[in-house]
XYZ file of C-alpha atoms in Angstrom:
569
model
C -61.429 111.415 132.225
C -63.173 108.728 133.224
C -67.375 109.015 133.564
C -68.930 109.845 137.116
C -70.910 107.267 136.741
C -71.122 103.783 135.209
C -72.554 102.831 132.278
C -76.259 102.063 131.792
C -76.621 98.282 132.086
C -79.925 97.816 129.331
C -80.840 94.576 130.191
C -81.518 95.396 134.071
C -84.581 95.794 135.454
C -86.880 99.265 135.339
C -86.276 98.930 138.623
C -82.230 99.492 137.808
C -83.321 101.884 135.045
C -84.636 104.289 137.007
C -82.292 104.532 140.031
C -79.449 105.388 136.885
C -81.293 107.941 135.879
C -81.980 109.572 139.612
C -78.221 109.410 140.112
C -77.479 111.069 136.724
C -79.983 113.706 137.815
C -78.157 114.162 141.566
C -74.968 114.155 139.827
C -75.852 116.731 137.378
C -77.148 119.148 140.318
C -73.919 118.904 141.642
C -72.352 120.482 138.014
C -72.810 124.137 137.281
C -74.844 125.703 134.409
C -75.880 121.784 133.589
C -78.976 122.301 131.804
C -79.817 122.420 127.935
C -77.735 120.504 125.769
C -74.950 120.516 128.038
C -77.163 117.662 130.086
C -78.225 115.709 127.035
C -74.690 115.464 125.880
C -73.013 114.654 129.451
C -75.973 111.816 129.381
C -75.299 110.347 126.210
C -71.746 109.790 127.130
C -72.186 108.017 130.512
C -75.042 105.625 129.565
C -72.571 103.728 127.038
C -72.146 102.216 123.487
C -74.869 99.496 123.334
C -77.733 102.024 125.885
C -77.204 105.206 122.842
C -77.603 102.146 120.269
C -81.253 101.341 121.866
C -81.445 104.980 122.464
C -80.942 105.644 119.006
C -83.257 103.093 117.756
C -86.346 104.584 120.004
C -85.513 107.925 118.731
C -86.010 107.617 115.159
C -86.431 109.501 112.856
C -84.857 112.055 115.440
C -81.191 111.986 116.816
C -81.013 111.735 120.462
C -78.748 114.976 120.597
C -81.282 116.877 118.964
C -83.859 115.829 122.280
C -84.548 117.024 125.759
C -83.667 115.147 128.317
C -87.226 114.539 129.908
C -88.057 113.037 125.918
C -85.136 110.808 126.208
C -85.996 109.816 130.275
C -89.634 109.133 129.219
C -88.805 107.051 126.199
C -86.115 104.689 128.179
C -88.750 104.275 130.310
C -91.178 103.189 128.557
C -88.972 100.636 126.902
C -88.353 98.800 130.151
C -91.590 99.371 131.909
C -94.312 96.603 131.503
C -97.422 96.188 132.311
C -97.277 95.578 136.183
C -100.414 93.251 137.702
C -101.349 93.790 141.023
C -102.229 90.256 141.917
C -98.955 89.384 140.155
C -96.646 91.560 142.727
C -98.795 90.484 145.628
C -97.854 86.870 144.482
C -94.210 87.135 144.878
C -94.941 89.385 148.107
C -97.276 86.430 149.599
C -93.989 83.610 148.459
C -91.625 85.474 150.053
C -89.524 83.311 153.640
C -86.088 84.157 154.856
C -83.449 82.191 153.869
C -81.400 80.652 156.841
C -77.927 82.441 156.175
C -80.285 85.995 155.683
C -80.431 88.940 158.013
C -83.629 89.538 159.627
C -83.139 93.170 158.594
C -82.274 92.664 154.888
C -85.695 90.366 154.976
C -87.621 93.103 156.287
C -86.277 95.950 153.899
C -87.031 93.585 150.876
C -90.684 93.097 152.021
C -90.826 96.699 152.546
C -89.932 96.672 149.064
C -91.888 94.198 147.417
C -94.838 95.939 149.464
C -94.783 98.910 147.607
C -95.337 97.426 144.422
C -98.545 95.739 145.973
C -101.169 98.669 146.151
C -102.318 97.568 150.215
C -103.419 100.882 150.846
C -104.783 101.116 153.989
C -103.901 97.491 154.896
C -99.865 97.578 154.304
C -99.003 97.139 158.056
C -101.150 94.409 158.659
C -100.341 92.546 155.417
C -96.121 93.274 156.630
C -97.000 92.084 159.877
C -98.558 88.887 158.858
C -95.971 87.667 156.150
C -93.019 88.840 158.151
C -94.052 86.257 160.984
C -95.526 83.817 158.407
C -91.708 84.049 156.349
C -89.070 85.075 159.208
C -88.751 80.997 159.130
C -87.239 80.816 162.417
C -89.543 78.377 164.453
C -89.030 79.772 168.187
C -89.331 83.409 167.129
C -92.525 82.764 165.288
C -93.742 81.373 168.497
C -93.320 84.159 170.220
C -94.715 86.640 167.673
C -98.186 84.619 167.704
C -98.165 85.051 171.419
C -97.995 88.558 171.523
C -101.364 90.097 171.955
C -102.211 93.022 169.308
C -99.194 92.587 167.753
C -98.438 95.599 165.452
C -95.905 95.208 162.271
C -93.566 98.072 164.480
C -93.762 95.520 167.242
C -93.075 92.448 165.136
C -90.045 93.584 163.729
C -88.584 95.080 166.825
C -88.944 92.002 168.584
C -87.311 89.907 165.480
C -84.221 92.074 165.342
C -84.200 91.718 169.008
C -83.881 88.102 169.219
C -81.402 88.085 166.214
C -79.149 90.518 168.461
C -79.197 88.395 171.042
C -78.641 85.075 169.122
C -75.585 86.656 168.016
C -74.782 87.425 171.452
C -75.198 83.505 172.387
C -72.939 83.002 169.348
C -70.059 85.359 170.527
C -70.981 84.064 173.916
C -70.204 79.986 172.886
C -67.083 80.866 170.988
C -65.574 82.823 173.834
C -66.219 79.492 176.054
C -65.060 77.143 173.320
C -61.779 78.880 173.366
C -61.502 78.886 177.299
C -62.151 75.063 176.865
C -59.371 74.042 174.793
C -56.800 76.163 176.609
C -58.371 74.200 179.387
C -57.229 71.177 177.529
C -54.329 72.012 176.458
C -52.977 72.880 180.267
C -54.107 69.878 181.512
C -52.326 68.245 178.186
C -48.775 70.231 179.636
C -49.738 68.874 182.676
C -49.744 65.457 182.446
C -46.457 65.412 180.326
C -44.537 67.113 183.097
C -45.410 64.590 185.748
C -42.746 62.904 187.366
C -42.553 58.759 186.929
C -41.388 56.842 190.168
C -40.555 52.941 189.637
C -43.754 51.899 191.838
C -46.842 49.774 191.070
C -50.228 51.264 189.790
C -53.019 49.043 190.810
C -55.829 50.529 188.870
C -55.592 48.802 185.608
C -53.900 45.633 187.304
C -50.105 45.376 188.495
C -48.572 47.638 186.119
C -45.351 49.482 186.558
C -44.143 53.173 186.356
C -46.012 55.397 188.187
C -47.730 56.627 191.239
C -51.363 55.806 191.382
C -52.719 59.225 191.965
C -50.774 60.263 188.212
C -52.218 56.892 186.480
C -54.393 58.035 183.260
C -56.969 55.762 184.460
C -58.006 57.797 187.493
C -57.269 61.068 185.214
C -61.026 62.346 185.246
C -62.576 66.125 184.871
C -65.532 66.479 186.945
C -67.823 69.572 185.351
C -70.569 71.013 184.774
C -70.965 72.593 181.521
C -72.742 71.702 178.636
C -72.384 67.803 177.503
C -69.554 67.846 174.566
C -71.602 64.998 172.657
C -74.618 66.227 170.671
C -78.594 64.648 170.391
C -77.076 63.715 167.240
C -73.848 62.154 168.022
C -75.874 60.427 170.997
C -78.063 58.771 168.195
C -75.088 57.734 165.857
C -73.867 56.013 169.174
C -77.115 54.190 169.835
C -77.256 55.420 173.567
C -80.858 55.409 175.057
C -82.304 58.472 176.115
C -84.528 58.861 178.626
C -86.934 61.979 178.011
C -88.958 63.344 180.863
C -91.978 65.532 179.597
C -94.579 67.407 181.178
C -97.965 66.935 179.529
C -99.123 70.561 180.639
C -96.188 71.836 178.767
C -96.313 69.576 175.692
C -99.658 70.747 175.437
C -99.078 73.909 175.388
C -96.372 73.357 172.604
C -98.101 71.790 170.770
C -100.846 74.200 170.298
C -98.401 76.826 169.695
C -97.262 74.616 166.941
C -99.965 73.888 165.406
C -100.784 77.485 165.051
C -97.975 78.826 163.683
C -98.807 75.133 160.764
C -101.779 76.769 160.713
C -100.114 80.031 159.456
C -98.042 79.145 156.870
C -97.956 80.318 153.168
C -96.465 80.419 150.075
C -96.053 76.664 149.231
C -93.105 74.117 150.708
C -89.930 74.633 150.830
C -88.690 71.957 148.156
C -86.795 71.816 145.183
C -89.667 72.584 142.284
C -91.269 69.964 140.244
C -90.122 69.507 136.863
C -93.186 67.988 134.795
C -92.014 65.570 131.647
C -94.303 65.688 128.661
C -93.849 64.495 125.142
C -96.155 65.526 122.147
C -97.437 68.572 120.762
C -99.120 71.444 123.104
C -102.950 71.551 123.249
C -104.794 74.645 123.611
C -108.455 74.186 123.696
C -110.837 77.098 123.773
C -112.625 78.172 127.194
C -116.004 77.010 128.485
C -118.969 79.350 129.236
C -119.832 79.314 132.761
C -123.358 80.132 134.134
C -124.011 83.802 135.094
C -125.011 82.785 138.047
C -121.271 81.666 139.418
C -119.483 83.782 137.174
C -118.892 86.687 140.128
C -118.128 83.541 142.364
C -115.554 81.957 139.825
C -113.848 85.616 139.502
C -113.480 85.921 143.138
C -112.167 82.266 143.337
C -109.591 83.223 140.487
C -108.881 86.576 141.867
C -108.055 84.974 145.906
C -105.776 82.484 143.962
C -104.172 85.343 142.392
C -103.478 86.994 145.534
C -102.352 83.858 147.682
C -99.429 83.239 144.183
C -100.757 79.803 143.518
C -101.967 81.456 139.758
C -100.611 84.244 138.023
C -102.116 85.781 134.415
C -100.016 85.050 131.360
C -100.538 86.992 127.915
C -100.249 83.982 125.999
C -98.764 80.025 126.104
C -99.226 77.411 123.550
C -101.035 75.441 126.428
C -104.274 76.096 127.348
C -107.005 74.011 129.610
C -110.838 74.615 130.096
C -111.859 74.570 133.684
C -114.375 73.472 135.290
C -116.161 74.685 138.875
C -117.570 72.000 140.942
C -119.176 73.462 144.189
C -117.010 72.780 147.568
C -118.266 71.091 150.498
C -120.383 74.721 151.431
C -122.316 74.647 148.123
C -121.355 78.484 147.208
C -117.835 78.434 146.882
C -116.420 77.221 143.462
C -113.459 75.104 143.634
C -111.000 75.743 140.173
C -110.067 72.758 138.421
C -108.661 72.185 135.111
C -109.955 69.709 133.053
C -106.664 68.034 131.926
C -107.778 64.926 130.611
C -107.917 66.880 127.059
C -105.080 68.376 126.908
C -101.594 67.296 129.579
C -103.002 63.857 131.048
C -101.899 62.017 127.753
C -98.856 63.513 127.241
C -97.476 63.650 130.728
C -94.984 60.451 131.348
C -95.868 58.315 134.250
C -94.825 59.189 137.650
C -93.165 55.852 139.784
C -93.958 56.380 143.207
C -93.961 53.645 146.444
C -97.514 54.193 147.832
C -98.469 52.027 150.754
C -101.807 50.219 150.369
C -104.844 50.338 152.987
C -103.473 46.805 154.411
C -100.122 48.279 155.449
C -100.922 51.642 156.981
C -103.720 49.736 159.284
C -100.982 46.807 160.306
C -98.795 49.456 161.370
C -100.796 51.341 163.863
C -100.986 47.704 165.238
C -100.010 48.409 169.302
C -100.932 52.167 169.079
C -103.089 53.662 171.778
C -103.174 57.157 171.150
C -103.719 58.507 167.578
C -104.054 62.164 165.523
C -104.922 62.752 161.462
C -103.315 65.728 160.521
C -104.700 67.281 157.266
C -102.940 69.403 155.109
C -104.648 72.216 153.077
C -105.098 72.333 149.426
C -102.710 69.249 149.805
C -101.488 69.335 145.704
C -101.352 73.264 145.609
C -98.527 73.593 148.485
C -95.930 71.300 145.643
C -94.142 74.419 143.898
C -94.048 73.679 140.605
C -90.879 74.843 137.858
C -91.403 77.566 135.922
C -90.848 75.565 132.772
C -93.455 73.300 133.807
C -95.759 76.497 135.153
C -96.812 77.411 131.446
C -97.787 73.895 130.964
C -100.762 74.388 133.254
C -102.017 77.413 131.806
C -106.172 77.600 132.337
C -108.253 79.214 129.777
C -111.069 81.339 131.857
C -113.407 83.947 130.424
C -111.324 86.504 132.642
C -108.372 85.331 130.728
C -105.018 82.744 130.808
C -103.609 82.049 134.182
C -100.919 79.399 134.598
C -100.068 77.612 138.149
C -96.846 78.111 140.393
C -97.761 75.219 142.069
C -99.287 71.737 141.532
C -102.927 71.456 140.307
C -105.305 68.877 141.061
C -106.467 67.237 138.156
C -103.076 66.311 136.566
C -102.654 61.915 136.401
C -99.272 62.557 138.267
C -100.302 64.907 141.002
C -100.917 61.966 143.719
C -97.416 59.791 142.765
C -95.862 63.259 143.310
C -97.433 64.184 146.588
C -96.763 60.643 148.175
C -93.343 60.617 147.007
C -92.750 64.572 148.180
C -94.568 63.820 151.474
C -92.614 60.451 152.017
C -89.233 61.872 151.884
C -90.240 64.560 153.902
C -91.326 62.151 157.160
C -89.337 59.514 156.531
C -86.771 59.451 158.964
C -89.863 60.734 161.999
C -90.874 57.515 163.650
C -94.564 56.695 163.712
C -95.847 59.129 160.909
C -98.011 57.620 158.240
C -98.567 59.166 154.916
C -101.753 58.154 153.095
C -103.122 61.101 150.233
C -103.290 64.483 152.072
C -103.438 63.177 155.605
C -100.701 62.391 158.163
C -101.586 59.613 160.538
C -99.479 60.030 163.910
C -99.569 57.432 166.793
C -98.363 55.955 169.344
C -98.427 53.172 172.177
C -99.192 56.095 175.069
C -99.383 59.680 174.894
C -95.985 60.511 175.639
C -94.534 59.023 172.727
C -97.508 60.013 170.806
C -96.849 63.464 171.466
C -92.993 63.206 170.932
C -93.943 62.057 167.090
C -96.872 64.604 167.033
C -94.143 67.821 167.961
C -91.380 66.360 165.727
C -93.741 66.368 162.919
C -95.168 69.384 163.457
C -91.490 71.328 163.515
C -91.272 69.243 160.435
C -93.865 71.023 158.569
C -92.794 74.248 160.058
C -89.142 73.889 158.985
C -90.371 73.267 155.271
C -93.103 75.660 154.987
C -96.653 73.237 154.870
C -99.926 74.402 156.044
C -101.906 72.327 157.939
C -106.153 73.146 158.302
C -107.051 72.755 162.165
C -110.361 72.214 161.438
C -109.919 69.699 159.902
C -107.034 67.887 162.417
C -108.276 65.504 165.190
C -105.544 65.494 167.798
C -104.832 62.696 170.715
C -108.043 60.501 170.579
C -108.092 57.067 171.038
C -110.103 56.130 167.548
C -110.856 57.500 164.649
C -111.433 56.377 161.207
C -109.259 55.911 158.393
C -110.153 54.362 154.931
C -113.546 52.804 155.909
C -112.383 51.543 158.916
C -112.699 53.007 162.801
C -109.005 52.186 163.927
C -108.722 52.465 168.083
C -106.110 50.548 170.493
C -108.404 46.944 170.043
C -106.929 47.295 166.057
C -109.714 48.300 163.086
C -113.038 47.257 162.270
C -115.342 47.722 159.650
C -116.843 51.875 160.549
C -120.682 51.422 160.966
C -121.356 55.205 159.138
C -119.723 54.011 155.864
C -121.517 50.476 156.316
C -124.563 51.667 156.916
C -125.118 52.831 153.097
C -124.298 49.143 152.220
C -126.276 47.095 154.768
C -129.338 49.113 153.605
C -128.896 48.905 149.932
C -131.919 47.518 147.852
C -131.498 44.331 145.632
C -129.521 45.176 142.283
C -131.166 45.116 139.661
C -128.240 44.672 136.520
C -124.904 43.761 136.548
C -123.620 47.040 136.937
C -125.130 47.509 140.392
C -124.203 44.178 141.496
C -120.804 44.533 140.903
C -120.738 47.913 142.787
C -122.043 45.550 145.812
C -119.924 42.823 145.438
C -116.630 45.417 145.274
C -117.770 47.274 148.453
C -117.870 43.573 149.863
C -114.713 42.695 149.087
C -113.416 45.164 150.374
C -114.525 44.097 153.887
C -113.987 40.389 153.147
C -111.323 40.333 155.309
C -114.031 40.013 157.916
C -116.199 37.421 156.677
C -114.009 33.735 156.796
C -114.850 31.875 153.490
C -116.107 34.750 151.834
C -114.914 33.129 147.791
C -117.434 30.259 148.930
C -119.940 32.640 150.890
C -120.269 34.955 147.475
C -120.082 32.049 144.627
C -123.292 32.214 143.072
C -122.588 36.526 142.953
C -119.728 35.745 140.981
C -121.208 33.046 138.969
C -123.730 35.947 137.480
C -120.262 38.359 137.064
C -118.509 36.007 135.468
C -121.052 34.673 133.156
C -122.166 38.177 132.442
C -126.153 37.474 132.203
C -128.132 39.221 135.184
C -130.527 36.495 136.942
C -131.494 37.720 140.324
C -133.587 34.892 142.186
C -134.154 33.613 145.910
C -130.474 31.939 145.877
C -128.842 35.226 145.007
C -130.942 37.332 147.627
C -130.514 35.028 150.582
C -126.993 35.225 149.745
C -126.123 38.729 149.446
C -128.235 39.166 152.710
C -126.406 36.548 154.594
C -123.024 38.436 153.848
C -124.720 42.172 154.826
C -125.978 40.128 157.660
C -122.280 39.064 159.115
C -120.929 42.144 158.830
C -123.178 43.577 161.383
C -122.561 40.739 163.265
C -121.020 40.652 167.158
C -118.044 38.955 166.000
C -117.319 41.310 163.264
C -117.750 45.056 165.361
């Protein structure tokens, strides 16, 4: 007789482990007189050869015959269980986006399910609510859930099984028509065989014989009104000019609807993971103390990392980095960097990537008129990282090891990977310009601006990248980029960053003169002649001796002096 139920699988999950053992226990309340040793011995038998082995082994000295059930429950149990971290399970919980061919129901039953491993207490609903439209990666229904005002988790996920019901219907809907078509076709096809040929000239493709005009194939056209059989993409392969009529009320409105839901996304892009390649031995340095004063701060920092998935705790790696806390831009909050240049910088191999220099990006906005910077937040940490590289990033804290499931600045390769993630992702969207963590997006009027702005935008959405609004400057006619204020006249030299320069005191070593002479050539472009202008600042460079007189001072303020000038700004 073969066993009610299958056999106990021991390298499943506790998860696994424990829904065997409620079905052994519903199955045994459907058995009379099942208790005693009649239980332990029907138990033994289903769970299987290799689960009484491991049984066996967590039993000794006893026998597992000679125990109660609830002993042998509790000690199968224990086996499989781990310690569980609640910042770990909110982790995968905050990662977790619909994959395309997914139902929106199974998505919502595993979130349920992740959920209760997460400990949200009080704020479950709200936390369901927020990644269900933040992961249901469907970019027209996510519009529509940020629209709704007070929108509940009950309300969220009635409306997105909604709209998947009647998708489906649209489905059934085009399929049914589809068929109708080609019967269509094929009548027409019976059709035009069955026509009768007369010996009479057709004059529509020149003096041709064998036919009556009105049958001629040339004058054989079906005038509808249905839906256009070539595609936006097969009208593109073809090269046929489309003429696009937009309201700006309405793309306005878009695009604010798309920038929130950028706005709203979490849990890192959706990209293959980064593989890091290192060679050498692994480096684990001890921790550094941190002053009392932003320890509470730094735990908080580590803690909100924790919860958003970008860290998780480790019990031990062979990798470990100090970190060190440098104050963000609000002077309280402490930003968590690893200090890498110890430990991975010299072992990683060197990333190739084609990064376009200042000259390029600023000759290609050449003819814009219209412009927006779109910034990306925590640019690095959106790059999911593999988990074989993960351990390699492992930080050493006083509140313990925590490696990174995404790429951390501080690493040598972190920009060459960002530029080459970022160009392959805008590539193919005319009029986007990738330069470090910002997306430059222009165009000769605001039309087409706005066509490149909304293309990008559904861009980001379709792979998952947050963007910070605050930090986005949308349709205005200048702004500056890399020292330089860039409007529709072309780029000149941006008199906030100048200003430190024009007003800088005479150097006094060669250390501060070269400073000065680098910030100048960086805006030589601007002053004609500038090798001749600057010759006796290069004479003191290149000899290495500092000798500041009248003929160096007249000349370094001759050169601030023309790039204030009228024919420079």
């Amino acid at each position: 007789m073969e066993p009610a139920i299958q056999q106990l699988d021991i390298h499943s999950t506790s998860e696994a482990f424990e829904d065997y053992l409620e079905r052994f226990e519903i199955w045994s309340m459907t058995k009379k007189d099942m208790k005693g040793d009649k239980i332990v011995a029907h138990f033994l038998t289903f769970i299987g050869q290799e689960a009484y082995s491991l049984l066996k082994t967590l039993a000794y000295p006893d026998k597992p015959i000679s125990l109660p059930y609830t002993t042998l429950k509790e000690l199968l149990l224990n086996h499989v269980k781990c310690t569980s971290f609640e910042c770990r399970e909110r982790a995968k919980f905050h990662k977790m986006i619909r994959q395309d061919n997914q139902k929106v129901k199974d998505f919502i039953l595993e979130l349920q399910r992740q959920a209760a491993k997460c400990n949200f207490d009080d704020q479950l609903h709200v936390q369901l609510r927020d990644r269900l439209i933040a992961g249901i990666n469907i970019p027209g229904l996510e519009k529509e859930l940020l629209r709704m005002p007070n929108c509940s988790f009950q309300d969220a996920r009635t409306a997105c099984i909604n709209y998947e019901a009647v998708n489906e219907l649209d489905i059934q809907s085009m399929k049914i028509s589809n068929t109708l078509l080609s019967r269509h076709d094929e009548l027409q096809s019976q059709g035009r065989s069955n026509l009768r040929s007369f010996n009479r000239d057709c004059y529509s493709r020149g003096n041709m014989k064998g036919g009556l005009t009105r049958n001629c194939k040339a004058n054989n056209k079906v005038s509808e009104t249905g839906l256009s059989i070539l595609g936006l993409k097969n009208l593109k392969r073809l090269k046929v000019e489309l003429s696009l009529l937009v309201s700006t009320e309405n793309s306005d409105a878009l695009l604010k609807d798309l920038i929130a839901v950028c706005a709203k996304c979490s849990g890192g892009m959706k990209i293959q993971p980064i593989k890091l390649q290192v060679q050498g031995d692994p480096v684990f340095l001890k921790r550094r103390i941190i002053p009392y004063g932003l320890r509470e701060a730094v735990h908080k920092s580590l803690n909100d990392l924790c919860a958003k998935g970008i860290i998780e705790p480790v019990q031990s790696s062979a990798w470990g980095t100090p970190i060190v806390t440098p104050l963000k831009s609000d002077g309280k909050t402490p930003r968590i960097c690893g200090d890498y240049r110890l430990t991975l910088n010299s072992r990683l191999l060197k990333q190739t990537c084609t990064t376009m220099e200042a000259e390029d990006i600023l000759n290609r906005l050449h003819g814009s008129k219209v412009f927006s910077k779109v910034d990306l937040k925590d640019a690095y940490l959106q790059i999911p990282l593999d988990q074989s590289s993960s351990i390699l990033t492992t930080i050493n804290t006083p509140f313990g090891l925590f490696k990174y499931n995404f790429l951390p600045f501080g690493l040598s390769c972190s920009p060459a990977i960002f530029q080459e993630v970022m160009n392959k992702i805008v590539s193919d969207i005319e009029g986007v310009e990738v330069y470090q963590d910002d997306l430059i997006v222009h165009g000769a009027d605001k039309v087409v601006h706005d066509q490149r702005l909304i293309a990008l935008l559904r861009r980001l959405i379709e792979k998952n990248i947050t963007v910070n609004p605050n930090k986005c400057s949308f349709s205005v006619s200048s702004f500056e980029c890399l020292g330089y204020l860039v409007d529709g006249n072309g780029f000149r030299p941006d008199m906030k960053r100048l200003a430190p320069l024009t007003n800088a005191p005479s150097p006094k070593n060669i250390t501060e003169l070269r400073s000065l002479v680098g910030a100048l050539q960086y805006y030589s472009r601007f002053i004609p002649n500038f090798s001749c202008r600057a010759n006796c600042l290069f004479n003191i460079l290149t000899s290495n001796l500092f000798k500041w007189g009248e003929e160096q001072e007249s000349c370094l303020r001759s050169l601030l002096k023309f790039l204030q000038s009228d024919a420079v700004l």
